[in-house]
Amino acid sequence: MLSIKTDLDDVSWLKYIVSQFKKINLLEFDIEVIGIGEKEKFKNIVFYTNCSNSGHLNIFNSQHNFSNITSIKYIKDDLFILNNTDTNQRGFDLAYDIFWNAFVFLSRYEEYTSEMSGKNIGSYSLRHPRQDKDSFDIPIVNILFNELEYFLHINFKDLVFGKKQKDIIDLSHDVDYIEKTIQLRIKQTVFNAVNVFRLMTRPIYCFKKILELFKFAFSNTSYWCFDYWVNIEKKYNRTSTFYVYVKGKARGFRSWLIDPSYDIKNNVKLQKKLIDLYKCGFQIGLHGSYNSAINCNQLQYEKDELERILGIKIVKTRQHWLNYSEATTPDIHNRLFLFDSTLGWNDRMGFRSGIASMYNPYDFKNKKAYDYEVIPQIIMDSNIYDYGLKQDVFNAAKLVLNRSKKFSKTTCISISWHQRVCSSDYNWHLFYEELLSAF
């Protein structure tokens, strides 16, 4: 058992990060967080203050120094902290603020403060205030938790930590299109054209993108690809989750352009296929429409309709386009679902929350953990094929997966390949097969 004694006025965020540390690093003991003047329950004591207490173990408390929160510094290759959250003072056994750093990254405090100031990130890392975007390639919270575990283990031999669990890779497929629509032709053709201009200095790759642009714009390809995923995953004794869209009542130009076009309410063939998949052990989740991320009634309607049509309980969700509002979306998901896999990046792979484990997100309004759990999405097909223009992007994806397994005791991450991308328009499925065989 362990007591953390602190001079913080508000310990809610500290209690949250301690609870996630206990869960993710499999602690087999209890931790209490108390004030300096309170009587501790346990003999193992750590002080978390900004002035060391002689005769005790001390972890530096940076007092939430907000200056230059967008800048980080590396302590070693795979370990970084926010600037101004460490100290040169003597007497600290852990001389950087491990708790505050873990909280900032896991709660995505940078995103929260950015949105509260009117700067919406919208699941694009380029809009994130942190300057070093490559830091998202590292599961920093897992690493900080491992550092904390090691610190406690060497100082308190009686504290017991559980052993690493079996790695879980949550395979998933967003069902955006089951046929080629005019909306998809517009969106993908525009995106391919943008990539042509981005590759002007690399003629070979530019010419390849030009061919892809014209091929996609004028081909008529079937996107009914469910059986492919079933067969390849059965080969490796795996099953996946299919995230399915439900057309809502309200329609507008943005919804027409961005949201999928099929209507499951009228598509008996799709209904039967999804029911068959469910009976074979595959999971069905809701792929919430773009606007439903900020509209509880709309997402409730979509969930209820999917449950009614398929006759199954829907407990998992991922918002279309990874649309997410810090002020609204987590509250809605907490009301309606047990699991969410929206928190990934549209424009890059990596660890948006700095974690390769399933966790409870932080409720900033009520200062506590939400009940629902996040399965972090760390790789999506478009991260590689639409945005990953670097030649080593495939090795980079493998590195991200290897870091998930290496640094997390409770690895649980999601990778997402859209249902249609094994068609000849894309041929994005081969690397998915490679990942299955390797992991």
XYZ file of C-alpha atoms in Angstrom:
439
model
C 0.000 0.000 0.000
C 1.142 3.553 -0.743
C 0.314 7.072 0.466
C 1.009 10.096 -1.743
C 1.110 13.270 0.353
C 0.757 16.528 -1.534
C 0.188 20.246 -0.979
C -2.129 20.528 -3.995
C -5.350 22.437 -3.362
C -7.203 20.336 -5.945
C -6.199 16.665 -6.067
C -8.912 15.542 -8.519
C -6.581 15.344 -11.540
C -3.913 13.568 -9.456
C -6.423 10.980 -8.232
C -7.445 10.443 -11.859
C -3.923 9.793 -13.111
C -3.226 7.496 -10.154
C -6.366 5.490 -10.980
C -5.255 5.051 -14.588
C -1.732 4.110 -13.469
C -3.207 1.423 -11.198
C -5.319 0.076 -14.059
C -2.786 0.218 -16.866
C 0.271 -1.022 -14.977
C -1.649 -3.710 -13.092
C -0.973 -2.596 -9.537
C -1.843 -5.181 -6.915
C -1.950 -2.608 -4.118
C -3.935 0.477 -3.208
C -2.822 4.124 -3.374
C -4.288 6.993 -1.406
C -3.804 10.679 -2.247
C -3.929 12.934 0.823
C -2.910 16.386 1.998
C 0.337 17.156 3.783
C -1.353 17.522 7.147
C -3.542 14.423 6.874
C -2.763 11.165 8.642
C -1.620 8.493 6.208
C -3.059 4.970 6.246
C 0.002 3.219 4.871
C 3.652 3.015 5.890
C 4.963 3.567 2.342
C 4.938 7.338 1.804
C 5.893 9.583 -1.110
C 5.774 13.379 -0.920
C 4.642 15.226 -4.036
C 5.488 18.880 -3.417
C 7.695 21.595 -4.895
C 9.971 21.615 -1.816
C 11.637 18.390 -0.732
C 10.848 16.887 2.647
C 13.936 15.473 4.346
C 13.745 11.880 5.476
C 11.122 10.971 2.884
C 10.921 10.051 -0.794
C 10.163 13.117 -2.899
C 8.691 13.577 -6.374
C 8.929 17.075 -7.791
C 5.670 19.001 -8.167
C 6.095 21.697 -10.819
C 2.960 23.509 -9.622
C 1.416 23.178 -13.087
C 3.795 25.525 -14.824
C 1.855 26.537 -17.945
C 4.620 28.551 -19.578
C 5.472 27.182 -23.007
C 3.206 24.153 -22.596
C 3.528 23.490 -26.334
C 7.251 22.772 -25.991
C 8.804 19.536 -24.753
C 12.278 18.357 -23.817
C 13.727 14.863 -24.101
C 15.259 13.236 -21.043
C 16.313 10.237 -23.145
C 15.427 8.789 -26.537
C 11.884 7.651 -25.776
C 11.129 9.839 -22.766
C 10.107 13.483 -22.961
C 8.417 15.928 -20.620
C 6.920 19.397 -20.863
C 9.411 22.201 -20.574
C 9.726 23.694 -17.091
C 8.415 20.608 -15.308
C 11.754 19.468 -13.886
C 14.087 20.903 -11.251
C 17.739 21.233 -10.250
C 16.871 21.421 -6.566
C 18.499 18.874 -4.325
C 16.482 16.452 -2.273
C 14.163 15.160 -4.999
C 14.364 11.442 -5.680
C 12.406 11.981 -8.906
C 13.336 15.414 -10.187
C 10.646 15.902 -12.817
C 6.887 16.128 -12.447
C 5.896 12.658 -13.585
C 2.275 12.977 -12.457
C 1.491 16.277 -14.189
C 3.166 15.176 -17.411
C 1.233 11.905 -17.464
C -2.000 13.816 -16.859
C -1.400 16.423 -19.569
C -0.691 13.789 -22.220
C -3.357 11.234 -21.239
C -6.153 13.758 -20.731
C -5.061 15.554 -23.918
C -5.008 18.741 -21.862
C -3.273 20.551 -24.729
C -6.243 19.831 -26.983
C -8.742 20.766 -24.294
C -7.178 24.166 -23.629
C -6.818 24.773 -27.364
C -10.505 24.132 -28.008
C -11.573 26.160 -24.971
C -9.648 29.084 -26.444
C -11.529 28.726 -29.731
C -8.911 26.815 -31.741
C -10.485 23.540 -32.851
C -8.094 20.685 -33.651
C -10.603 18.382 -35.330
C -8.400 15.262 -35.164
C -5.610 16.786 -37.252
C -2.184 16.742 -35.642
C -1.088 19.747 -37.721
C -3.565 21.856 -35.737
C -2.270 20.579 -32.406
C -0.383 23.237 -30.425
C 2.545 20.947 -29.603
C 5.491 21.883 -31.759
C 7.179 18.475 -31.977
C 4.697 16.344 -33.934
C 7.053 13.341 -33.985
C 6.426 13.020 -30.247
C 3.074 11.448 -31.169
C 4.997 8.405 -32.391
C 5.853 7.547 -28.768
C 3.441 6.084 -26.166
C 4.749 8.584 -23.654
C 2.184 7.864 -20.924
C 3.076 4.165 -20.897
C 6.730 5.113 -20.612
C 6.047 7.558 -17.773
C 3.983 4.915 -15.982
C 6.813 2.402 -16.408
C 9.265 4.926 -14.960
C 6.944 5.446 -12.001
C 6.578 1.693 -11.509
C 10.344 1.260 -11.484
C 10.762 4.150 -9.032
C 8.219 2.659 -6.622
C 9.514 -0.883 -7.029
C 13.111 -0.073 -6.112
C 12.054 2.003 -3.112
C 9.246 -0.178 -1.764
C 10.040 -3.852 -2.227
C 6.688 -4.973 -0.794
C 4.661 -3.302 -3.569
C 3.525 -5.870 -6.131
C 2.897 -5.184 -9.824
C 1.200 -7.606 -12.199
C 2.980 -9.135 -15.183
C 2.511 -8.012 -18.780
C -0.728 -9.190 -20.368
C -1.246 -10.555 -23.852
C -1.191 -7.824 -26.486
C -4.544 -6.935 -28.025
C -4.775 -5.404 -31.495
C -8.366 -4.399 -32.106
C -8.901 -4.843 -35.852
C -11.581 -2.624 -37.361
C -13.183 -1.507 -40.611
C -15.188 1.684 -41.122
C -18.025 0.972 -43.552
C -18.120 4.313 -45.375
C -19.043 3.163 -48.880
C -20.455 -0.041 -50.296
C -20.647 1.409 -53.795
C -18.875 4.187 -55.632
C -20.784 7.437 -55.297
C -20.385 10.882 -56.802
C -19.497 12.235 -53.369
C -16.619 9.792 -53.000
C -15.402 10.520 -56.533
C -15.271 14.222 -55.669
C -13.509 13.822 -52.318
C -10.925 11.243 -53.320
C -10.160 12.914 -56.653
C -9.534 16.237 -54.912
C -7.325 14.538 -52.349
C -5.367 12.713 -55.047
C -4.898 16.017 -56.895
C -3.521 17.643 -53.740
C -1.040 14.788 -53.358
C 0.080 15.270 -56.970
C 1.103 18.832 -56.163
C 2.739 17.751 -52.896
C 4.910 15.333 -54.865
C 5.981 17.670 -57.670
C 9.604 17.460 -56.525
C 9.520 13.649 -56.706
C 8.628 12.895 -60.363
C 8.250 9.108 -60.083
C 5.836 9.301 -57.162
C 4.057 12.274 -58.730
C 3.440 10.352 -61.963
C 2.124 7.400 -59.954
C -0.343 9.681 -58.173
C -1.487 11.141 -61.498
C -2.298 7.654 -62.747
C -4.175 6.910 -59.520
C -6.115 10.150 -59.887
C -7.428 9.337 -63.371
C -8.007 5.687 -62.573
C -10.114 6.522 -59.554
C -12.051 9.310 -61.236
C -13.275 7.146 -64.127
C -13.407 3.550 -62.864
C -16.542 1.743 -61.702
C -15.452 -0.652 -58.992
C -17.477 -2.774 -56.589
C -16.999 -1.872 -52.936
C -18.794 -4.886 -51.507
C -15.648 -6.239 -49.843
C -16.868 -7.831 -46.601
C -15.938 -11.380 -47.560
C -12.323 -10.504 -48.176
C -11.827 -9.251 -44.613
C -13.661 -12.236 -43.161
C -11.518 -14.709 -45.075
C -8.160 -13.086 -44.370
C -8.904 -12.619 -40.676
C -10.141 -16.187 -40.284
C -6.854 -17.312 -41.804
C -5.076 -15.738 -38.828
C -7.767 -16.728 -36.323
C -8.859 -13.116 -35.842
C -12.117 -11.215 -35.916
C -12.729 -7.497 -36.262
C -15.258 -4.752 -35.671
C -17.251 -3.244 -38.543
C -18.324 0.334 -37.793
C -21.598 0.989 -39.618
C -23.240 4.291 -40.553
C -26.929 5.062 -40.050
C -28.450 7.849 -42.132
C -29.974 10.466 -39.879
C -33.030 12.656 -40.266
C -31.326 15.992 -40.804
C -29.592 16.412 -44.145
C -27.558 19.278 -45.602
C -24.751 19.867 -48.082
C -22.005 19.014 -45.575
C -23.756 15.782 -44.637
C -24.360 14.962 -48.314
C -20.679 15.452 -49.133
C -18.937 14.072 -46.048
C -21.189 11.359 -44.623
C -21.584 7.929 -46.268
C -24.463 7.658 -48.728
C -26.016 4.249 -48.057
C -29.153 3.821 -45.970
C -29.082 0.665 -43.875
C -32.792 1.051 -43.128
C -33.592 0.225 -46.762
C -30.677 -2.069 -47.614
C -31.748 -5.627 -46.820
C -28.585 -7.096 -48.355
C -26.414 -5.068 -45.990
C -28.614 -5.934 -43.013
C -28.276 -9.665 -43.694
C -24.514 -9.426 -44.195
C -24.014 -7.608 -40.894
C -26.193 -10.079 -39.009
C -24.207 -12.955 -40.532
C -20.946 -11.279 -39.514
C -22.207 -10.860 -35.956
C -23.223 -14.519 -35.765
C -19.710 -15.487 -36.923
C -18.094 -13.631 -34.024
C -17.435 -10.260 -35.621
C -18.507 -7.123 -33.781
C -20.700 -4.316 -35.053
C -20.147 -0.752 -33.892
C -21.758 2.551 -34.794
C -19.942 4.842 -37.212
C -21.598 8.041 -36.065
C -22.368 10.658 -38.703
C -20.200 13.772 -38.820
C -22.640 16.038 -37.013
C -23.573 13.455 -34.378
C -20.278 14.127 -32.585
C -21.903 17.287 -31.201
C -25.565 16.214 -31.243
C -26.597 13.690 -28.601
C -30.130 13.248 -29.951
C -28.792 12.476 -33.407
C -26.254 9.921 -32.176
C -28.904 8.379 -29.915
C -31.209 8.020 -32.931
C -28.477 6.383 -35.017
C -27.600 3.950 -32.223
C -31.243 3.040 -31.587
C -31.890 2.488 -35.288
C -28.853 0.235 -35.710
C -29.870 -1.821 -32.679
C -33.448 -2.071 -33.931
C -32.476 -3.098 -37.451
C -29.885 -5.701 -36.463
C -31.446 -6.842 -33.194
C -28.163 -6.535 -31.276
C -26.761 -4.285 -28.563
C -24.295 -1.672 -29.855
C -21.587 -0.812 -27.301
C -18.753 0.484 -29.520
C -18.483 3.651 -31.570
C -16.131 5.575 -33.818
C -17.158 8.963 -35.202
C -17.011 9.436 -38.969
C -14.009 11.495 -40.076
C -12.848 11.100 -36.441
C -14.893 14.208 -35.719
C -14.583 15.085 -32.053
C -15.441 18.031 -29.806
C -13.833 18.179 -26.364
C -16.812 20.095 -25.001
C -19.473 17.665 -26.215
C -18.412 14.326 -27.700
C -17.060 12.576 -24.572
C -20.238 13.427 -22.633
C -22.347 11.898 -25.404
C -20.197 8.783 -25.657
C -20.308 8.328 -21.897
C -24.111 8.271 -22.032
C -24.440 5.890 -24.963
C -21.465 3.522 -25.218
C -18.970 1.389 -23.339
C -16.092 1.766 -25.819
C -14.929 4.499 -28.197
C -12.226 4.287 -30.850
C -12.395 7.814 -32.277
C -9.214 9.160 -30.701
C -6.665 8.824 -33.465
C -5.258 11.221 -36.039
C -6.587 11.772 -39.552
C -3.268 13.025 -40.912
C -0.728 10.758 -39.218
C -0.403 7.511 -37.308
C 0.615 7.560 -33.669
C -0.557 7.929 -30.097
C -2.921 10.882 -29.847
C -3.350 10.348 -26.094
C 0.207 9.129 -25.624
C -1.052 5.680 -24.684
C -1.086 2.158 -26.122
C -3.578 0.867 -23.565
C -7.316 1.066 -23.102
C -8.147 3.842 -20.633
C -10.894 6.036 -19.195
C -10.782 9.606 -20.549
C -10.876 12.568 -18.182
C -14.028 14.600 -17.584
C -12.757 18.167 -17.196
C -16.125 19.549 -16.139
C -16.713 17.087 -13.309
C -13.014 16.453 -12.574
C -13.126 12.671 -12.705
C -12.756 9.723 -15.044
C -15.530 8.941 -17.503
C -17.099 5.495 -17.217
C -16.576 4.517 -20.843
C -13.212 3.369 -22.180
C -11.137 4.509 -25.127
C -9.413 2.029 -27.420
C -6.797 4.306 -29.013
C -6.636 4.138 -32.796
C -2.953 4.326 -33.702
C -2.920 3.401 -37.406
C -5.499 3.997 -40.124
C -5.015 3.032 -43.764
C -5.222 6.633 -44.971
C -2.434 7.629 -42.545
C -0.179 5.497 -44.716
C -1.570 5.767 -48.237
C -3.040 9.282 -48.322
C -0.800 11.147 -45.888
C 2.263 8.936 -45.580
C 4.375 10.221 -48.432
C 7.663 9.258 -46.777
C 9.407 6.275 -48.339
C 9.797 4.557 -44.970
C 6.146 4.907 -43.963
C 5.616 1.129 -43.771
C 8.581 0.682 -41.438
C 7.304 3.635 -39.431
C 3.964 1.866 -38.999
C 5.701 -1.277 -37.801
C 7.744 0.798 -35.369
C 4.566 2.300 -33.907
C 3.116 -1.177 -33.417
C 6.338 -2.475 -31.890
C 6.404 0.427 -29.448
C 2.837 -0.432 -28.460
C 3.953 -3.920 -27.511
C 7.283 -2.914 -25.990
C 6.215 -0.141 -23.644
C 2.716 -1.151 -22.542
C 1.960 -3.878 -20.006
C -1.665 -3.821 -21.152
C -1.402 -3.221 -24.895
C -4.815 -2.608 -26.440
C -4.789 -0.535 -29.604
C -6.948 -0.268 -32.718
C -5.922 -0.320 -36.365
C -8.477 0.618 -39.000
C -8.706 -0.343 -42.667
C -11.820 0.899 -44.457
C -14.078 -1.828 -45.792
C -13.688 -0.753 -49.433
C -9.896 -0.454 -49.676
C -9.159 -3.995 -50.796
C -10.858 -3.091 -54.093
C -8.802 -2.398 -57.225
C -9.332 1.355 -56.751
C -7.082 1.235 -53.705
C -5.217 -2.053 -53.169
C -4.429 -0.921 -49.632
C -5.009 -4.363 -48.144
C -1.626 -5.994 -48.714
C 0.064 -4.183 -45.847
C -2.852 -5.085 -43.578
C -2.147 -8.743 -44.349
C 1.511 -8.164 -43.552
C 0.613 -6.703 -40.184
C -1.674 -9.634 -39.423
C 1.058 -12.125 -40.186
C 3.630 -10.228 -38.129
C 1.496 -9.447 -35.087
